[in-house]
Amino acid sequence: MLIRTTPLRALEDLHLADFTRSSGNLYRERTQLILNSMDKLARMPGPKFVYIHLLPPHPLFAFGADGSPTDPDDFMDAQGDYPFDLYAAGYRNQLSYISGQLKNAVATLLADSPRPPVIVIQGDHAPGSSQVRNSSRF
């Protein structure tokens, strides 16, 4: 957001930097780090309270339905907005991927924890685009 609202945007406009792709890579890496840490969490000794906040399925849309990398720019128009169809496709892809990964993470926690864990999964809200919220097509 800072880059897109300051003169730094000129670097991207001149194709001297691609901040969205870099952000997409960081977004994927952070998400994968969390998902890949479940087995370590389960084996850590002693009681613990673990809070994890996953951003997907919200933008940036950096995962395909199978977890493959996508380019977040492919889901935005030239102004950086999300047209309905692109937002819905990106959201659905990430929802598919993250749902499968959460199932795997819960299975890992249940299998690898020395004591049966208490697992709470909470979804914060539906898609964030006002175009999506106001549409019955999603």
XYZ file of C-alpha atoms in Angstrom:
138
model
C 0.000 0.000 0.000
C 2.808 2.395 0.888
C 4.571 1.766 -2.397
C 1.398 2.158 -4.443
C 0.534 5.497 -2.799
C 3.938 7.211 -2.866
C 6.422 8.247 -5.536
C 8.004 4.790 -5.159
C 5.262 3.590 -7.514
C 7.254 5.187 -10.343
C 9.822 2.394 -9.977
C 7.122 -0.134 -10.731
C 5.566 1.995 -13.493
C 8.970 2.216 -15.181
C 9.409 -1.569 -14.791
C 12.478 -1.078 -12.619
C 10.905 -3.050 -9.780
C 8.043 -5.501 -9.369
C 6.793 -5.031 -5.831
C 3.638 -7.076 -6.338
C 5.551 -10.170 -7.455
C 7.936 -9.720 -4.529
C 4.954 -9.348 -2.222
C 3.407 -12.466 -3.737
C 6.573 -14.443 -3.056
C 6.723 -13.197 0.553
C 3.010 -13.928 1.016
C 3.519 -17.507 -0.200
C 6.654 -18.003 1.910
C 4.983 -16.743 5.115
C 1.933 -18.914 4.527
C 4.032 -22.005 3.751
C 6.207 -21.438 6.818
C 3.116 -21.486 9.027
C 1.612 -24.539 7.348
C 4.906 -26.430 7.413
C 5.425 -25.764 11.137
C 2.534 -27.906 12.393
C 4.596 -31.030 13.023
C 7.169 -29.031 15.028
C 4.404 -27.394 17.072
C 2.847 -30.749 17.872
C 6.145 -32.189 19.125
C 7.161 -29.207 21.272
C 7.188 -30.303 24.924
C 4.749 -28.930 27.459
C 1.451 -27.129 27.263
C 1.192 -24.337 24.745
C -1.224 -21.826 23.316
C -0.631 -21.243 19.620
C -2.426 -18.548 17.658
C -2.054 -18.594 13.903
C -3.541 -16.026 11.562
C -3.531 -17.074 7.927
C -4.281 -14.341 5.417
C -5.378 -16.545 2.516
C -7.881 -16.804 1.014
C -7.784 -13.003 1.004
C -5.594 -11.075 -1.468
C -2.888 -11.095 -2.539
C -3.966 -13.996 -4.725
C -0.665 -15.839 -4.791
C -1.791 -19.501 -4.775
C -3.593 -21.580 -7.358
C -6.140 -24.151 -6.178
C -3.347 -26.761 -6.158
C -0.924 -24.488 -4.281
C 1.040 -23.500 -7.368
C 2.297 -19.908 -7.448
C 0.163 -17.346 -9.229
C 0.968 -13.765 -10.125
C -1.141 -11.458 -7.923
C -1.241 -8.909 -10.770
C -3.264 -11.333 -12.871
C -6.257 -10.730 -10.584
C -6.161 -6.910 -10.709
C -6.987 -4.353 -13.341
C -4.650 -1.521 -14.361
C -5.759 0.578 -11.373
C -4.958 -2.203 -8.902
C -8.631 -2.990 -8.289
C -10.188 -6.450 -8.317
C -12.905 -6.916 -10.944
C -15.595 -9.327 -9.740
C -14.654 -12.322 -11.907
C -10.935 -12.083 -11.153
C -11.509 -11.574 -7.418
C -13.881 -14.538 -7.283
C -11.411 -16.772 -9.159
C -8.457 -15.788 -6.968
C -10.478 -16.160 -3.767
C -11.839 -19.580 -4.787
C -8.359 -20.815 -5.743
C -6.852 -19.821 -2.418
C -9.860 -21.081 -0.461
C -9.483 -24.480 -2.123
C -5.785 -24.648 -1.405
C -5.914 -23.380 2.181
C -8.857 -25.639 3.078
C -6.870 -28.693 2.023
C -3.776 -27.482 3.854
C -5.764 -26.871 7.050
C -7.157 -30.412 6.898
C -3.597 -31.720 6.613
C -2.398 -29.478 9.457
C -5.174 -30.659 11.781
C -4.430 -34.285 10.906
C -0.752 -33.693 11.693
C -1.543 -32.014 15.011
C -3.859 -34.843 16.017
C -1.397 -37.559 14.981
C 1.790 -35.999 16.378
C 0.612 -34.445 19.653
C 1.474 -36.501 22.745
C -1.815 -35.381 24.342
C -5.035 -34.742 22.423
C -4.951 -31.058 21.523
C -7.758 -28.541 21.587
C -7.969 -27.019 18.122
C -10.130 -24.010 17.357
C -10.488 -22.869 13.763
C -12.203 -19.563 13.215
C -12.995 -17.811 9.955
C -13.148 -14.063 10.197
C -15.418 -13.175 7.299
C -16.334 -13.805 3.690
C -14.670 -12.258 0.653
C -13.592 -8.666 1.139
C -14.396 -7.114 -2.209
C -17.499 -4.929 -2.132
C -18.234 -6.199 -5.651
C -18.302 -9.738 -4.281
C -20.253 -8.926 -1.118
C -22.968 -7.246 -3.160
C -23.280 -10.028 -5.709
C -25.228 -13.244 -5.650
C -22.873 -14.741 -8.280
C -20.084 -15.717 -5.863
